[in-house]
mmCIF file of C-alpha atoms in Angstrom:
data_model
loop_
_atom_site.group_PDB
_atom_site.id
_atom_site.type_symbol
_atom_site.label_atom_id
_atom_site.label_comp_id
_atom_site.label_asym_id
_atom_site.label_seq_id
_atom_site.Cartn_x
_atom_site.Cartn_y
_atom_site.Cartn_z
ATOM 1 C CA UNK M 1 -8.313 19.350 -6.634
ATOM 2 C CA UNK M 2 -5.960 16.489 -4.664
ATOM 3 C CA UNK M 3 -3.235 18.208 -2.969
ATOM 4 C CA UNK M 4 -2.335 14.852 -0.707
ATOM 5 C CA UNK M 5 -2.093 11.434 -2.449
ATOM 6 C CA UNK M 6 -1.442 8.166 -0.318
ATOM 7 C CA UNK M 7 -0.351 5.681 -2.551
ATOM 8 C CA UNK M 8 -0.306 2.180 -0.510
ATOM 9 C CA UNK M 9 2.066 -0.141 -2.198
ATOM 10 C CA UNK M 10 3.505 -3.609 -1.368
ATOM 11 C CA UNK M 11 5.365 -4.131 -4.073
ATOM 12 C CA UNK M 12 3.222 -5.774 -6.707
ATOM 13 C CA UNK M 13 2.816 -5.000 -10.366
ATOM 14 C CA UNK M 14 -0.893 -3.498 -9.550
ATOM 15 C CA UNK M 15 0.799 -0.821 -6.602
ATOM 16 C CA UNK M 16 3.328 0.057 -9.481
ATOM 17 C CA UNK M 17 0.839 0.944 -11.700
ATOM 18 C CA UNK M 18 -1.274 2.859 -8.759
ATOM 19 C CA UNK M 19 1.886 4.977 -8.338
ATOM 20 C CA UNK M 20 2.221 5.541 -11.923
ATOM 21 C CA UNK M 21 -1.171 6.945 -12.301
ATOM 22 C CA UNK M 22 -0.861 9.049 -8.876
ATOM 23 C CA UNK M 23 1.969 10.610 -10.065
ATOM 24 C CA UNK M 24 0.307 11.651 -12.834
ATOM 25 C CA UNK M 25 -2.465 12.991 -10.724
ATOM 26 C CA UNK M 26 0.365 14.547 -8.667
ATOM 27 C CA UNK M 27 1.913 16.273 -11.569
ATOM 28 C CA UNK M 28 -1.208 17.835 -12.678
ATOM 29 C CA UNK M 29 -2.532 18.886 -9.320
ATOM 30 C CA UNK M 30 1.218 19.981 -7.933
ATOM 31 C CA UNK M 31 0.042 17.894 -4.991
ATOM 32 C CA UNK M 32 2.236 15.663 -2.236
ATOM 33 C CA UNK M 33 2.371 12.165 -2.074
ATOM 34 C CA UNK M 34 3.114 9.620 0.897
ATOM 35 C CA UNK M 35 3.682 6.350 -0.104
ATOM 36 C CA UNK M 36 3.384 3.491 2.573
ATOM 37 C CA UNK M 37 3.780 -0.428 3.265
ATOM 38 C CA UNK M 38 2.219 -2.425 5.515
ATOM 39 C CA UNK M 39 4.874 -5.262 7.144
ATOM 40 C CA UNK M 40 1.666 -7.771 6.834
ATOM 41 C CA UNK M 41 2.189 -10.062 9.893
ATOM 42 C CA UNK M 42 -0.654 -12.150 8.800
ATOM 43 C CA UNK M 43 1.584 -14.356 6.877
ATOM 44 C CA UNK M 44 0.476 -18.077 6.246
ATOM 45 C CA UNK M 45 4.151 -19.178 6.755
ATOM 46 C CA UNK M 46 4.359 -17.401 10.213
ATOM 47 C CA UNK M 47 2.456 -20.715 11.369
ATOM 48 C CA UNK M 48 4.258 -23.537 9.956
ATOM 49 C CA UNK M 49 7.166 -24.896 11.914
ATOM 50 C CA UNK M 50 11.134 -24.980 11.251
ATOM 51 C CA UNK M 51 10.598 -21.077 10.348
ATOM 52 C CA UNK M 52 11.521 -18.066 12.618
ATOM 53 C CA UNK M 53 8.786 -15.591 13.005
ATOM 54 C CA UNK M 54 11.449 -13.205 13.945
ATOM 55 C CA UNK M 55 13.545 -13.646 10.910
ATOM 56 C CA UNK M 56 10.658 -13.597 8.430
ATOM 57 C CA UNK M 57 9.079 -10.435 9.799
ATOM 58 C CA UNK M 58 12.460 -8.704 9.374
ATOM 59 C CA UNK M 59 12.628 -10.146 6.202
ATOM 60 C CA UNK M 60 9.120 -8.708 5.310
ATOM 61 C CA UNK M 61 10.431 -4.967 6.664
ATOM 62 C CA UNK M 62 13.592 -5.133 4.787
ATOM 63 C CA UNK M 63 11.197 -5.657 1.527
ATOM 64 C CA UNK M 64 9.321 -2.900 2.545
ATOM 65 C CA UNK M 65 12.190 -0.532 3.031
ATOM 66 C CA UNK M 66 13.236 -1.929 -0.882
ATOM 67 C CA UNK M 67 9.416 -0.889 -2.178
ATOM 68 C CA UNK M 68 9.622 2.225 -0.079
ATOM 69 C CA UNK M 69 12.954 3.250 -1.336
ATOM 70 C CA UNK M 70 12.210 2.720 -5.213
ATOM 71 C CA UNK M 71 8.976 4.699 -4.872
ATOM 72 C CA UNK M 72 10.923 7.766 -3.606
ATOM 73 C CA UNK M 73 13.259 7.167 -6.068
ATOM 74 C CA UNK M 74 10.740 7.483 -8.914
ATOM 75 C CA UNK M 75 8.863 10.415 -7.161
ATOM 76 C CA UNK M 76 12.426 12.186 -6.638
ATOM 77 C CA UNK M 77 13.943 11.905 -10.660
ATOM 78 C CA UNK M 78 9.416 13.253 -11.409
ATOM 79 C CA UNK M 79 10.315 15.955 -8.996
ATOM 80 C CA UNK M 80 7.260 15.292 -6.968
ATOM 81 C CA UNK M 81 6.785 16.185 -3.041
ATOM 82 C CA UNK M 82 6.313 13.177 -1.471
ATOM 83 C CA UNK M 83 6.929 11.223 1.931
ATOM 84 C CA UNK M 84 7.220 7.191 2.857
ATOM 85 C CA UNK M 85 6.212 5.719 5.617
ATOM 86 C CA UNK M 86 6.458 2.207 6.811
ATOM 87 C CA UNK M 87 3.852 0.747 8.771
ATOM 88 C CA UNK M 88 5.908 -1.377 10.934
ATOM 89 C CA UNK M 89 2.791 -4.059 11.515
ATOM 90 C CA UNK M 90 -0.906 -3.568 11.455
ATOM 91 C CA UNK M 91 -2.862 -1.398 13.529
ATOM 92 C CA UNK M 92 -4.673 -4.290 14.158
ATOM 93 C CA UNK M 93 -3.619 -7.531 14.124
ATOM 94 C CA UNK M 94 -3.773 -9.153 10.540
ATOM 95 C CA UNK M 95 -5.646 -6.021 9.342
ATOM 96 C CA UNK M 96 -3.523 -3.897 6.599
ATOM 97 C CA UNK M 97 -6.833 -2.370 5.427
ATOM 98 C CA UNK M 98 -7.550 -0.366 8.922
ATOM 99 C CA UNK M 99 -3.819 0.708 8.907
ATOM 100 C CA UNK M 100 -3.649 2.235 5.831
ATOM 101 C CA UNK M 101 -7.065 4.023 6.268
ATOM 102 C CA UNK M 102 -6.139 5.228 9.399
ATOM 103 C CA UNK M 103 -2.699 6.807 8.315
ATOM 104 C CA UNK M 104 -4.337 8.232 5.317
ATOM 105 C CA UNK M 105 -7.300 10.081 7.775
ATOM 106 C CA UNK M 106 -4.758 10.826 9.626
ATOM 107 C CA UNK M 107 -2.460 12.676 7.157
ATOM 108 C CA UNK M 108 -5.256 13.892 5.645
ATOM 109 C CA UNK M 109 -5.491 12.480 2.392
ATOM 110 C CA UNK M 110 -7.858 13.369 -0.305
ATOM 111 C CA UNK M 111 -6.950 10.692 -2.551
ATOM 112 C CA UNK M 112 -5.728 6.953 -1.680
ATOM 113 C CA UNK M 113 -4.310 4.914 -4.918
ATOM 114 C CA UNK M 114 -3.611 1.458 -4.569
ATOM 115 C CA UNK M 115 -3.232 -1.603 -6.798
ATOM 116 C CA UNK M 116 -6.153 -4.439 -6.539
ATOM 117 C CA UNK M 117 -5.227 -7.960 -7.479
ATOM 118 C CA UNK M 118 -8.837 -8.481 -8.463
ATOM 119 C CA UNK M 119 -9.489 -11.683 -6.697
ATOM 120 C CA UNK M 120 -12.905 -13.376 -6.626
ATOM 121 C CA UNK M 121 -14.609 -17.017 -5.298
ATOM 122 C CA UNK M 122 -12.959 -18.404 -2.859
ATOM 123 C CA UNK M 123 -9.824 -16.737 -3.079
ATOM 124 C CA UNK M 124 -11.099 -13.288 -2.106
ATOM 125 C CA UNK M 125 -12.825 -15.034 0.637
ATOM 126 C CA UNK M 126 -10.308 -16.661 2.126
ATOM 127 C CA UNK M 127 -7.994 -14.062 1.124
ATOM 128 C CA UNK M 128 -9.858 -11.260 1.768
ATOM 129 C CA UNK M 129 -9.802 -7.974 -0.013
ATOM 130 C CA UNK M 130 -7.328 -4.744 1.097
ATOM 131 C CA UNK M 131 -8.912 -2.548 -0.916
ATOM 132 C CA UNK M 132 -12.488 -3.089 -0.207
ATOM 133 C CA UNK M 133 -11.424 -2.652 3.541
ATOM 134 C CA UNK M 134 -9.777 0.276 2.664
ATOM 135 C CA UNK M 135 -13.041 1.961 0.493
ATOM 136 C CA UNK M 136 -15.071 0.931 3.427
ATOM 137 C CA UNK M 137 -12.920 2.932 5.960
ATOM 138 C CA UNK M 138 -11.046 5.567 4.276
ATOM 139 C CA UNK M 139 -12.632 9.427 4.288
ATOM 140 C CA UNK M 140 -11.562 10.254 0.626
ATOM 141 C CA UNK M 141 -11.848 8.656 -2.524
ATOM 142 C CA UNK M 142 -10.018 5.779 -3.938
ATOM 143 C CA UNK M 143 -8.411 4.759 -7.055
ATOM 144 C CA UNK M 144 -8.151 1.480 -7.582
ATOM 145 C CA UNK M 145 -5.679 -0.074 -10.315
ATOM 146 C CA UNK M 146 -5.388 -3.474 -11.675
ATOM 147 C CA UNK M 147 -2.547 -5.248 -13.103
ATOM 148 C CA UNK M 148 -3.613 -7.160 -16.382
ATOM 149 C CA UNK M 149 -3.724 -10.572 -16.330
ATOM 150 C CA UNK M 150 -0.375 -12.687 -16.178
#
């Protein structure tokens, strides 16, 4: 059975729900979960002028910090185990898919939960898809959860 659970979250309806179902997993399994957040310094608005890079990626980390600290809230009143971790930028550049397969091989994970937004067209290929990066990299399984439609 799981005994570690990365939950990747950044702060979306979908990463709420992942948690949700991890913790259930958790519960059952009396196993630990890490929850992390990638500061994603691929930002579109990081380019465009009259903004400060600076600002904006402190911005992004104290949003983080706000995801982060609800999670172990939650976890804590469940009486869970668990650990955050924030993933001050990408292991590599503009890549939060290699970061958060690399913490959870490197924790040793042996289940990764994360919210999908489900895009598809153009969108996911402009876009790009975390999670598919993440099921193409990560050792153990994943669970992927989707928000319903808006």
């Amino acid at each position: 059975m799981y005994q570690r659970i990365l939950v990747a979250m950044d702060g979306g309806a979908a990463s709420e729900l992942a948690l949700e179902q991890a913790m259930v997993i958790a519960r059952a399994a009396n196993a630990q979960v890490e929850v992390v957040h990638v500061v994603d310094d691929r930002s579109p608005f990081l380019d465009v002028t009259g903004l400060d890079p600076v600002r904006l990626i402190e911005d992004l980390t104290t949003a983080g910090e706000s995801v982060l600290a609800g999670a172990a809230g939650r976890l804590a009143a469940a009486r869970l185990r668990h650990q955050t971790a924030l993933l001050g930028r990408p292991m590599v550049e503009g890549d939060i898919a290699v970061t958060i397969a690399a913490e959870a091989n490197g924790w040793g994970a042996d289940l990764i939960a994360m919210g999908t937004h489900g895009r598809r067209g153009m969108r996911r290929l402009v876009m790009g898809s975390v999670a598919q990066g993440v099921v193409a990299q990560a050792n153990a399984p994943v669970l992927l959860v989707r928000a319903p439609p808006a």
